[in-house]
Coordinates of C-alpha atoms in Angstrom, one line a residue:
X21 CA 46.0 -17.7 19.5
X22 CA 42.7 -16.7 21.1
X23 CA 41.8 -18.9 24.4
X24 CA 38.3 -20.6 24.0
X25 CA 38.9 -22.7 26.6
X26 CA 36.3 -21.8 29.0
X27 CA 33.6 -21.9 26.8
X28 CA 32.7 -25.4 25.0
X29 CA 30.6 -23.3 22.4
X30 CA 33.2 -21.3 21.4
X31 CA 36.1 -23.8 20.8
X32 CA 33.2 -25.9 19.1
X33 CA 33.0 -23.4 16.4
X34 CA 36.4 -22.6 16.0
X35 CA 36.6 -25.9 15.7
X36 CA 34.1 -26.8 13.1
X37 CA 36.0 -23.3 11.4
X38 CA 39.0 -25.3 10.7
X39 CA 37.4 -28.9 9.7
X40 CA 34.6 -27.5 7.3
X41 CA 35.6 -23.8 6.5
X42 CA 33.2 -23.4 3.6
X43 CA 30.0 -25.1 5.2
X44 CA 27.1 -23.3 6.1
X45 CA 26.4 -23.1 9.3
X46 CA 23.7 -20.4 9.4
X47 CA 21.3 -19.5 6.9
X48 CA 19.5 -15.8 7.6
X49 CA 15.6 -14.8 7.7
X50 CA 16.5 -13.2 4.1
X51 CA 18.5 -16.0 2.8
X52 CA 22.2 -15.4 2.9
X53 CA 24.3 -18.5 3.7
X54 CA 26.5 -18.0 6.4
X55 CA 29.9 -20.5 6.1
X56 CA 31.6 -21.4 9.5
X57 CA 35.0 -19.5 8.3
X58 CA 32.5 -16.1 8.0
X59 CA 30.6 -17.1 11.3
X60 CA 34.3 -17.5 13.0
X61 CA 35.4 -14.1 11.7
X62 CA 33.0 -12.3 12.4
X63 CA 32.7 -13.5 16.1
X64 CA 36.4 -11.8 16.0
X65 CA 35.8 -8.6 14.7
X66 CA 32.7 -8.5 17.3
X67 CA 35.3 -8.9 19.8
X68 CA 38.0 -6.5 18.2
X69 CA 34.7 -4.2 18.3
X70 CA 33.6 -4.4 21.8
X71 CA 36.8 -4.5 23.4
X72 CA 37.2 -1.2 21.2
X73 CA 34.4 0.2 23.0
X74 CA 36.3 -0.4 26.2
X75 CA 34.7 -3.0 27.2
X76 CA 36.4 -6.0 29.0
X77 CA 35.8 -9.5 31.3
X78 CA 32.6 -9.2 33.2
X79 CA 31.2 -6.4 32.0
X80 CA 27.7 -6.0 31.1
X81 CA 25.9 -5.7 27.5
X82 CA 22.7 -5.3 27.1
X83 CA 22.0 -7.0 23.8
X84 CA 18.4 -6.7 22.0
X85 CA 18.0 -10.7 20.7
X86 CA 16.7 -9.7 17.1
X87 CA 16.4 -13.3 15.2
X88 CA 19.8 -10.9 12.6
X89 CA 22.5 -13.1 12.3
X90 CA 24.1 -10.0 13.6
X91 CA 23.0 -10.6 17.4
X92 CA 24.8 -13.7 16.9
X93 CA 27.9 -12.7 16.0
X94 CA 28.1 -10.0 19.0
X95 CA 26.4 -12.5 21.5
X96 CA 29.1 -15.0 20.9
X97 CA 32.0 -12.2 20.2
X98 CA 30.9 -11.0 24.2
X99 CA 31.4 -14.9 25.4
X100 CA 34.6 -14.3 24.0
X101 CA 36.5 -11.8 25.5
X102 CA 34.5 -12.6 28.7
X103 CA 31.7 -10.0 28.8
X104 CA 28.5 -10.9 30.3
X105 CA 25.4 -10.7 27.8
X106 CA 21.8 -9.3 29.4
X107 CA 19.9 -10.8 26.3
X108 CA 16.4 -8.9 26.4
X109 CA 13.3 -9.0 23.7
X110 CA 13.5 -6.7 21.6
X111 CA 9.9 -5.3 21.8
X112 CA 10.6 -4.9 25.5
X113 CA 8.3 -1.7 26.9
X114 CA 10.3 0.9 28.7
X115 CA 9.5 0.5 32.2
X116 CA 10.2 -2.8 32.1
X117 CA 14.0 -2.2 30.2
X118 CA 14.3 0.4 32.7
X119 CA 13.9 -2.0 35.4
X120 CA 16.5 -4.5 33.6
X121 CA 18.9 -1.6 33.3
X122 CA 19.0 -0.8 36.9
X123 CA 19.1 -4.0 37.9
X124 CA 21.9 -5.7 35.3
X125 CA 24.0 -2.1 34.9
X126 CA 24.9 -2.6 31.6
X127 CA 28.2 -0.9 30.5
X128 CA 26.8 -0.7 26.9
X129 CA 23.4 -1.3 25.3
X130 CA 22.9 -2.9 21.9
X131 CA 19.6 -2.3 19.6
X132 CA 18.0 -0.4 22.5
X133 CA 17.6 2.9 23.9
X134 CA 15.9 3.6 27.3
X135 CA 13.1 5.9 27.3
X136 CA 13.1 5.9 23.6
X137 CA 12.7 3.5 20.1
X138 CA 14.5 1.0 19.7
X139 CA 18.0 2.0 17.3
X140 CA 17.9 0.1 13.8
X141 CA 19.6 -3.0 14.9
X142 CA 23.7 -2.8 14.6
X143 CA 23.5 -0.1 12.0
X144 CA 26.5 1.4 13.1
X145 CA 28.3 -2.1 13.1
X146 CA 30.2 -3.7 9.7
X147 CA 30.9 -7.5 10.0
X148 CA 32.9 -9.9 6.8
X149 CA 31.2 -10.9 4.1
X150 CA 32.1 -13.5 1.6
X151 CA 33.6 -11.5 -0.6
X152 CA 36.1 -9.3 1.3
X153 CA 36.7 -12.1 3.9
X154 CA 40.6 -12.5 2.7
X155 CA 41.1 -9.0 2.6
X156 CA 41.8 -8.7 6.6
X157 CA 42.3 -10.6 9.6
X158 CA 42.2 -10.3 13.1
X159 CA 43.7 -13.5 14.3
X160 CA 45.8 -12.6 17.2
X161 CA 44.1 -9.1 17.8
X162 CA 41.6 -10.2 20.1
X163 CA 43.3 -11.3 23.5
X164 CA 42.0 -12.4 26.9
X165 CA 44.0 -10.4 29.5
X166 CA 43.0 -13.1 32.4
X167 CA 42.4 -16.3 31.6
X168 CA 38.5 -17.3 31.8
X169 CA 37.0 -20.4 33.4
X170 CA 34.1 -22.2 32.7
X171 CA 32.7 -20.7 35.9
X172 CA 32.8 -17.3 34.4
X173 CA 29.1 -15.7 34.1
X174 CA 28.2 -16.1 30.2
X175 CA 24.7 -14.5 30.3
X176 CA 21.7 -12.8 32.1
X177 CA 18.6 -14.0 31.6
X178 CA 15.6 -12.5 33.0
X179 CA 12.9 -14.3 34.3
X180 CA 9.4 -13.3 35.9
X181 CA 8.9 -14.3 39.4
X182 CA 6.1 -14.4 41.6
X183 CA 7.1 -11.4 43.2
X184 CA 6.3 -9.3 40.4
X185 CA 10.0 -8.4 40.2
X186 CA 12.0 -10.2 37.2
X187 CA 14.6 -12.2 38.1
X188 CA 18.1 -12.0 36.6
X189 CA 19.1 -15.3 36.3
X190 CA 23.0 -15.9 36.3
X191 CA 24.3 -18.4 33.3
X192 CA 27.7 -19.8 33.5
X193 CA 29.5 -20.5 30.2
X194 CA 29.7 -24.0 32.0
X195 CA 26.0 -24.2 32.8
X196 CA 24.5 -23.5 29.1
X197 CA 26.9 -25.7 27.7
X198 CA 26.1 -28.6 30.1
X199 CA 23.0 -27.7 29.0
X200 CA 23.6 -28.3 25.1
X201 CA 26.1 -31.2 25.9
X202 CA 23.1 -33.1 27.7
X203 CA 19.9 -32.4 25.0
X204 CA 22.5 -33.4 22.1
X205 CA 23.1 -36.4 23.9
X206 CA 19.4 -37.2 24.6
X207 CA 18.0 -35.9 20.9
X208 CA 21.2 -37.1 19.1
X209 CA 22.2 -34.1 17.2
X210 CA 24.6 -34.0 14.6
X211 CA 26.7 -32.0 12.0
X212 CA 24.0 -33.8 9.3
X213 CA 21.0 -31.8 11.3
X214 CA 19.6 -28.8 9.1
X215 CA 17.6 -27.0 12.2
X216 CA 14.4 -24.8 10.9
X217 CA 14.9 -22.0 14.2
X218 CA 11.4 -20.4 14.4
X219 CA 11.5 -19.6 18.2
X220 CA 12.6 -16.2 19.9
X221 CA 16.2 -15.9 20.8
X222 CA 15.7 -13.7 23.7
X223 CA 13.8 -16.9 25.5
X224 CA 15.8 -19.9 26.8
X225 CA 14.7 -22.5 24.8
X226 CA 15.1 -20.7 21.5
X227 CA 18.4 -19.9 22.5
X228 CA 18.9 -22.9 23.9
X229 CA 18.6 -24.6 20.3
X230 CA 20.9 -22.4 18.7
X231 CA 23.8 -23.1 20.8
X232 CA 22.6 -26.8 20.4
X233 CA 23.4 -26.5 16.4
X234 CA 26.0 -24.5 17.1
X235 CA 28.1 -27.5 19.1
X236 CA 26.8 -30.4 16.9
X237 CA 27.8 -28.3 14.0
X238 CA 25.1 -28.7 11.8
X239 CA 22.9 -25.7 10.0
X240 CA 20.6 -23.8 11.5
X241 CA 17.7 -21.7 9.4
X242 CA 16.9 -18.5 11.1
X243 CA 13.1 -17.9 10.0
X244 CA 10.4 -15.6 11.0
X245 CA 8.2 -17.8 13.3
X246 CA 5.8 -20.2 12.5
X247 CA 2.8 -17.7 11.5
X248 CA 3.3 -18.2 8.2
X249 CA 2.9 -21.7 7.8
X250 CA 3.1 -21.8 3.7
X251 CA 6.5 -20.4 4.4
X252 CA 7.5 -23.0 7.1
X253 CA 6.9 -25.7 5.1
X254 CA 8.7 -24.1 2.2
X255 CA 12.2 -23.7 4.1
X256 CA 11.6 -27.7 5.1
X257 CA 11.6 -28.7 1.7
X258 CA 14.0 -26.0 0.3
X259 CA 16.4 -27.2 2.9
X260 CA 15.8 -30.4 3.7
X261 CA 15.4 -29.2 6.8
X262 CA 15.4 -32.7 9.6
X263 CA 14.2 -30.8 13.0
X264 CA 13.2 -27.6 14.7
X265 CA 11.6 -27.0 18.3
X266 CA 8.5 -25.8 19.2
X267 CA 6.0 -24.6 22.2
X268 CA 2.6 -26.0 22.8
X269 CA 0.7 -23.3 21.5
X270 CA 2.8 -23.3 17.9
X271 CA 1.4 -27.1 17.7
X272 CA -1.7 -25.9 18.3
X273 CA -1.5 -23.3 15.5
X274 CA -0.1 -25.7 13.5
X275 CA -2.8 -28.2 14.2
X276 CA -5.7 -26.0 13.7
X277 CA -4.6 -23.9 10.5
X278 CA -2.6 -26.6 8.5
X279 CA -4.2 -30.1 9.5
X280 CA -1.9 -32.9 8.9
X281 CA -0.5 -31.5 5.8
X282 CA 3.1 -31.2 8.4
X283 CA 3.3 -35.5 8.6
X284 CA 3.8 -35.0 4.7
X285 CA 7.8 -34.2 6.2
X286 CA 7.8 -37.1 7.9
X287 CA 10.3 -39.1 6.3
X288 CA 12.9 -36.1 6.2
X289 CA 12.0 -35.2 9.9
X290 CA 14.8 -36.8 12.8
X291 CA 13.8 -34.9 15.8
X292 CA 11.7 -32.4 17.2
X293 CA 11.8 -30.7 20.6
X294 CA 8.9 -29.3 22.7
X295 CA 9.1 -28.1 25.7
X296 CA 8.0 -24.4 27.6
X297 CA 4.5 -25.5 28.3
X298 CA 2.0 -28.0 29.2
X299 CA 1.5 -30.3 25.9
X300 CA -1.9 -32.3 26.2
X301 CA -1.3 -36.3 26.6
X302 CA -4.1 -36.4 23.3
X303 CA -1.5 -34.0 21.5
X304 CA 1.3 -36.2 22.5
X305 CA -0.4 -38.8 20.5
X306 CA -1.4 -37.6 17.7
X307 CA 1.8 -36.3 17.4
X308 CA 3.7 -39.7 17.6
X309 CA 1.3 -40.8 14.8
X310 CA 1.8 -37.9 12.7
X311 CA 6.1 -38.8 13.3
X312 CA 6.1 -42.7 13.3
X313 CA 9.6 -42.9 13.1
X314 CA 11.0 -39.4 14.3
X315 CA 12.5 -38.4 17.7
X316 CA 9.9 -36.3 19.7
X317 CA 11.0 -35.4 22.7
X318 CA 10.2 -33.3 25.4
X319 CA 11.7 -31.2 27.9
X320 CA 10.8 -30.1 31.5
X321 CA 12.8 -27.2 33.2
X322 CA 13.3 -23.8 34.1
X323 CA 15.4 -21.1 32.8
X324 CA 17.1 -21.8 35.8
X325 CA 17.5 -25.4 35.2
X326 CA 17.3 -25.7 31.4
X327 CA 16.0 -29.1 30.1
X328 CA 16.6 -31.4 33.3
X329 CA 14.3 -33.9 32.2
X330 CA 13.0 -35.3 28.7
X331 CA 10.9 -38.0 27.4
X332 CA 10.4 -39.6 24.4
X333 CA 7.2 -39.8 23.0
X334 CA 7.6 -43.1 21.4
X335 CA 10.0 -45.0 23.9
X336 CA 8.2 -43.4 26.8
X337 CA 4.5 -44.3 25.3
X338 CA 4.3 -46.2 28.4
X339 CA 5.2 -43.0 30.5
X340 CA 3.9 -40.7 28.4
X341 CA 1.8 -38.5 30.8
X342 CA 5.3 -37.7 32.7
X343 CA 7.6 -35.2 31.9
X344 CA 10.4 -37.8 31.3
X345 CA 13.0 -38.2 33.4
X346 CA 16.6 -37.1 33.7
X347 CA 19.1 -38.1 31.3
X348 CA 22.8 -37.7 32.6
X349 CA 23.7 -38.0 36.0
X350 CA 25.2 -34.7 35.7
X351 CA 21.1 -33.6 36.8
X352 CA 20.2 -35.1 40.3
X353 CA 16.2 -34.5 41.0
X354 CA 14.8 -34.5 44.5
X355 CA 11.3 -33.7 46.0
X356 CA 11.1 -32.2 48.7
X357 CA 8.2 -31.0 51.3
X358 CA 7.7 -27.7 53.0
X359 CA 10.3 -28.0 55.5
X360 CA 13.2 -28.9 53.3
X361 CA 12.9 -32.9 53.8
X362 CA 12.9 -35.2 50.8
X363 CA 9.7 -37.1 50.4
X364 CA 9.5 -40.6 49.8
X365 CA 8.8 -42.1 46.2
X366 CA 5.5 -41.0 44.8
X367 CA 4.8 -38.5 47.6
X368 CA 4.1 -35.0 46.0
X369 CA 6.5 -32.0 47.0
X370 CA 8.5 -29.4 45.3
X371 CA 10.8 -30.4 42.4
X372 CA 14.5 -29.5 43.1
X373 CA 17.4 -29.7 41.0
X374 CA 21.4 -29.8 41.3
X375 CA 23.5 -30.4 38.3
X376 CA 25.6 -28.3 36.4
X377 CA 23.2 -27.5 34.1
X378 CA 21.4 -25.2 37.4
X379 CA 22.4 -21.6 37.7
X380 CA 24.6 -20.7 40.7
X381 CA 21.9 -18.0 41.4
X382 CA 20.1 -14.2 40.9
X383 CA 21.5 -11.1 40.5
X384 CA 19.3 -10.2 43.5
X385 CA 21.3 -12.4 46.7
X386 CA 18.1 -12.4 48.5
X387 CA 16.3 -14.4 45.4
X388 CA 19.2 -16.4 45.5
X389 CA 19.1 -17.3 48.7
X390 CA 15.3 -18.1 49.1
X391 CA 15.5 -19.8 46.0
X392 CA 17.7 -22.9 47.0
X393 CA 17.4 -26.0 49.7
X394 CA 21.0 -27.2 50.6
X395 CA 22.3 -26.7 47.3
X396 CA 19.0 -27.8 45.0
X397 CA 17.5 -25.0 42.8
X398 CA 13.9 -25.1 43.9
X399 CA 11.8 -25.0 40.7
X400 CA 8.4 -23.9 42.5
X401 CA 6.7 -27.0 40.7
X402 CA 5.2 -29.5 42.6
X403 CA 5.1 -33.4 41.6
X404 CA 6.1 -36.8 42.1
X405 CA 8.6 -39.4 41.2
X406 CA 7.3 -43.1 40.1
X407 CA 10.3 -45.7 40.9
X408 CA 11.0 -45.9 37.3
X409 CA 12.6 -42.1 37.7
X410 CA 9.8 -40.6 35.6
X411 CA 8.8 -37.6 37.3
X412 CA 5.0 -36.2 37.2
X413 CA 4.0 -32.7 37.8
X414 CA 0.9 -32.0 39.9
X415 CA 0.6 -28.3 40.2
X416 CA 2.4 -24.9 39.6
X417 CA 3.6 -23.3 43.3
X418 CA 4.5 -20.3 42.0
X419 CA 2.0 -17.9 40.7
X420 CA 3.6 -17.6 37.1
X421 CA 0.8 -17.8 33.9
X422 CA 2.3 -19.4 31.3
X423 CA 1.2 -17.8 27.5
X424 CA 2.2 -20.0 25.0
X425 CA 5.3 -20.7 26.6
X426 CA 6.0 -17.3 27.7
X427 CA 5.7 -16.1 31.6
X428 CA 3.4 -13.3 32.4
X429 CA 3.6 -12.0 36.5
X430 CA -0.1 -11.2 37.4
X431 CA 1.6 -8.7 40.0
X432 CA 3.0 -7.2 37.1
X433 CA -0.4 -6.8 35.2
X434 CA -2.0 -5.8 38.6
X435 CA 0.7 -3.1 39.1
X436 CA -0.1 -1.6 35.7
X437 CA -4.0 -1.2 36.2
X438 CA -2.9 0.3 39.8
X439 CA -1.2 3.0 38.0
X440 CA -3.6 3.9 35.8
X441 CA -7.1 3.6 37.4
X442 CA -6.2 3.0 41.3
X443 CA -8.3 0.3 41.0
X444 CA -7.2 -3.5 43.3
X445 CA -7.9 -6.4 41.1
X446 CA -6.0 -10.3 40.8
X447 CA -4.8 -11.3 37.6
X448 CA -4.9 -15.3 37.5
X449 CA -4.7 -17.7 34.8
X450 CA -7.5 -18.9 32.7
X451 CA -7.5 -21.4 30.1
X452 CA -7.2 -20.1 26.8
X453 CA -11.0 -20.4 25.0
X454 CA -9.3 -20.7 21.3
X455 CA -7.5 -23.6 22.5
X456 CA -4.0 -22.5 21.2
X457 CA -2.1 -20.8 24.3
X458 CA -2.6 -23.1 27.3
X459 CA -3.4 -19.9 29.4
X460 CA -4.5 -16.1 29.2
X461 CA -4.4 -13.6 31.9
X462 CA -7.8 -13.0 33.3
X463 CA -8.5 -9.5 35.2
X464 CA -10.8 -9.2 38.4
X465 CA -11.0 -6.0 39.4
X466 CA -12.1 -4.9 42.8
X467 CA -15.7 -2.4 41.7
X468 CA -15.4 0.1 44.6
X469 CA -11.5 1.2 43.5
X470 CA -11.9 1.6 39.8
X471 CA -11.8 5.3 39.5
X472 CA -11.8 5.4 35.8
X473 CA -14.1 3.7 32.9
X474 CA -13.4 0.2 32.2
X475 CA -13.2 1.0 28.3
X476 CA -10.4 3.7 29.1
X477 CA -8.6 1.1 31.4
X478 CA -8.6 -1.3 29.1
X479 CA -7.3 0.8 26.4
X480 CA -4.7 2.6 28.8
X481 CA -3.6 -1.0 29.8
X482 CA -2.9 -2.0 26.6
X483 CA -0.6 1.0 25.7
X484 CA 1.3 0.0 28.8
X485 CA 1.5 -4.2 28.3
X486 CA 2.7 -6.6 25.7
X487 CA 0.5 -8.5 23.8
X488 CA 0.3 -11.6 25.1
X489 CA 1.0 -10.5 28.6
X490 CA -3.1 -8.3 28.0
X491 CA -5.6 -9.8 29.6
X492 CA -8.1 -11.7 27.9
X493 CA -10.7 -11.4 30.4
X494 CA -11.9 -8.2 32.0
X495 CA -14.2 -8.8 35.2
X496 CA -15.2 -6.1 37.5
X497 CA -16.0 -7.8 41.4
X498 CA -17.7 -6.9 44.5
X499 CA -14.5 -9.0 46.3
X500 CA -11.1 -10.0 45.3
X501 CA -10.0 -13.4 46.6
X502 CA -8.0 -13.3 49.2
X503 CA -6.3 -16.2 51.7
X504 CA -6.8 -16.8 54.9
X505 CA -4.2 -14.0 55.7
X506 CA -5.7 -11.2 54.0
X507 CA -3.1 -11.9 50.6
X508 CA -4.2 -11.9 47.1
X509 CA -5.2 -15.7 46.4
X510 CA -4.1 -16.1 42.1
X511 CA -6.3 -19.8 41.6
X512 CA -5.3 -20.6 38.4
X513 CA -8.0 -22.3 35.7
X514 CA -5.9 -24.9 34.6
X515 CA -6.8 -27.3 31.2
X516 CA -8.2 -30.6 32.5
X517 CA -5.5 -32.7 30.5
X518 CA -2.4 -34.2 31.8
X519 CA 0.9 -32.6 31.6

């Protein structure tokens, strides 16, 4: 027999295996039903794989999180025999994969190659299908030579930080399923849920919600994103789909593009999760109208931290402007000041968190060790708690702009345009003037250091940065803002709505 013990997901599945064999568990972006039996099976033959390729407990792979029920399989197969997944976008630009690389070093890299395209994704790689499942097994094959704990590292996520420098945040097979333990509790999954998963595994929260379907054991529908919104609500009614998660800027695109023609699922809809970004208190309403009697709920927390708070919009109405508060006692919230002192109820100061749900740190000790008061992660958000427990957030302390849910460093962007023009400029955050993402990168670029044409920076620039990291704005200055100590000063232009 094959020890799942230290991992929650894991013996959830081979669970669910065993009790509904021929259920589907995962429907693909192309269609194909995916039973729990074929989703067990596989996970084993990505395990008999990998360990085939030498590798072994707490090794690294580098995984490219393409929404292929492949990734899936070899994600969970590494959880397995103990490996360490560095799960990374797969549209990453090469400097930034080379960075990961030396950072994580990866004993084996998955859909990518540095300095190069990325490979078709698991060509080389044949996993069961339906109809030769019976014809082997591999029960038995796949062994853990040391036993695993729960404390084991599961996965490396990385994280911008207001250094410039992404983080590699350190998961614990504990920590993310503490994680899906506590927002099944709050949301109330169950094996009945049929999930419609439009959001990007390589981020936390989409991933986040696939383990969360994967432990209720109900069915989760892989689908291209929410771009195509004639296809969305086609899968919801093929389906009978009854949640999915979204970011701010995906109700926004929904909003603008499709009306209210979403309430029409209503009645088949049980919960949906938000969470990533800011959400307007006005959307928050109109969203509770549009869902009378559905569970929307949102989250507030970090890739560090992931979902340590959550409100609901209808039971919280009275509340609604908070971010919710914590749900298990598992999570314990403090605010603290400057000096590492807890501030009294309703005092603003930088939220903290504890709980097993709260990585025990960075690949990068330093980062650790800055990033942590006497045990409580330190989220770089400032707010306040009421004495309900509902905690408010004021401001962002760290520097991060926040794209539609997605984290763009401005010293990143401001690296970039040193590079290729020598120019100094301060990349803040400005709000978004289509309304959709919340915030956009906005350029200023020091006049007397530009020693190329702005049109051949920008288009230079864009070769070198993602799409939504780009910056909206282009702004050549006579002076770059600066504190009272000579640093850059990043003032963010924030939306005039409550978080």
């Amino acid at each position: 027999m094959v020890d799942v013990s230290h991992s929650s997901i894991l013996a959830a599945i081979f669970r669910h295996a065993v009790a509904t064999p021929d259920k589907t568990v995962i429907v693909t972006t192309e269609g194909r039903e995916v039973s729990w039996s074929e989703l067990q099976r596989n996970i084993m033959q990505g395990a008999e794989w990998l360990s085939g390729q030498g590798i072994t407990r707490g090794d690294r792979v580098m995984i490219s999180a393409e929404k292929e029920v492949e990734f899936i399989y070899l994600y969970l197969a590494a959880h397995l025999i103990g490996a360490v997944n560095v799960v990374v976008d797969a549209g990453i630009n090469t400097a930034h994969l080379q960075y990961i690389t030396d950072m994580a070093r990866p004993a084996i890299s998955i859909g990518l190659k540095i300095g190069g395209i990325p490979s078709s994704f698991y060509s080389e790689l044949e996993f069961y299908s339906p109809a030769d499942a019976g014809s082997k097994t591999n029960e038995g094959q796949v062994a853990n030579h040391d036993p695993l704990t729960p404390d084991d590292t599961a996965d490396i996520l990385f994280t911008s930080g207001s250094t410039g420098k992404p983080k590699g945040v350190l998961l614990s097979h504990a920590n993310i399923a503490a994680s899906a333990e506590n927002i099944n509790a709050f949301i109330g999954n169950g094996a009945e849920d049929v999930e419609l998963l439009g959001l990007s595994l390589y981020h936390s929260f989409g991933l986040g919600r696939l383990r969360c379907c994967l432990l209720a054991g109900g069915t989760v529908i892989l689908h291209n994103g929410f771009a195509n919104l004639k296809s969305v609500f086609n899968t919801f009614e093929k389906y009978c789909v009854t949640g999915f998660g979204m970011v701010p800027a995906i109700w926004e695109y929904i909003k603008r593009f499709s009306g209210t023609r979403i309430a029409r699922y209503a009645p088949q809809i049980r919960y949906i999760e938000i969470g990533s970004a800011i959400l307007p208190t006005e959307d928050k309403k109109i969203i509770s109208e549009l869902f009378p009697t559905s569970r929307i709920c949102m989250h507030y927390g970090l890739t560090e931290a992931s979902r340590a708070t959550f409100i609901d919009f209808h039971k919280d109405r009275a509340h609604i402007e908070s971010v919710g508060k914590r749900t298990e006692e598992r999570v314990d919230i403090r605010i603290f000041a400057s000096d590492g002192k807890e501030v009294a109820v309703g005092e603003t100061g930088e939220i903290c968190i504890k709980g097993d749900i709260v990585t025990a740190g960075y690949l990068d000790s330093a980062q650790t060790e800055e990033g942590f008061y006497n045990g409580y992660f330190r989220t770089g958000d400032s707010g306040y708690m009421d004495e309900e427990g509902y905690l408010y957030l004021v401001d962002r302390i760290k520097e991060i702009i926040n794209v539609g849910g997605y984290n763009v460093s401005p010293v990143e962007i401001e690296e970039e345009v040193k590079k290729i023009s020598g120019a100094e400029s301060v990349c803040i955050a400005a709000t978004d003037p289509d309304g959709i993402l919340g915030e956009v990168p906005r350029l200023l670029i020091l006049k007397d250091t530009l020693k190329i044409d702005i049109e051949e920076l920008r288009k230079r620039l864009r070769e070198k940065v993602k799409g939504y990291k780009y910056p909206r704005f282009f702004e050549i200055v006579d002076s770059l803002p600066l504190t009272t100590n000579g640093k850059k000063k990043r003032i963010k232009e924030r939306p005039q709505s409550q978080p």
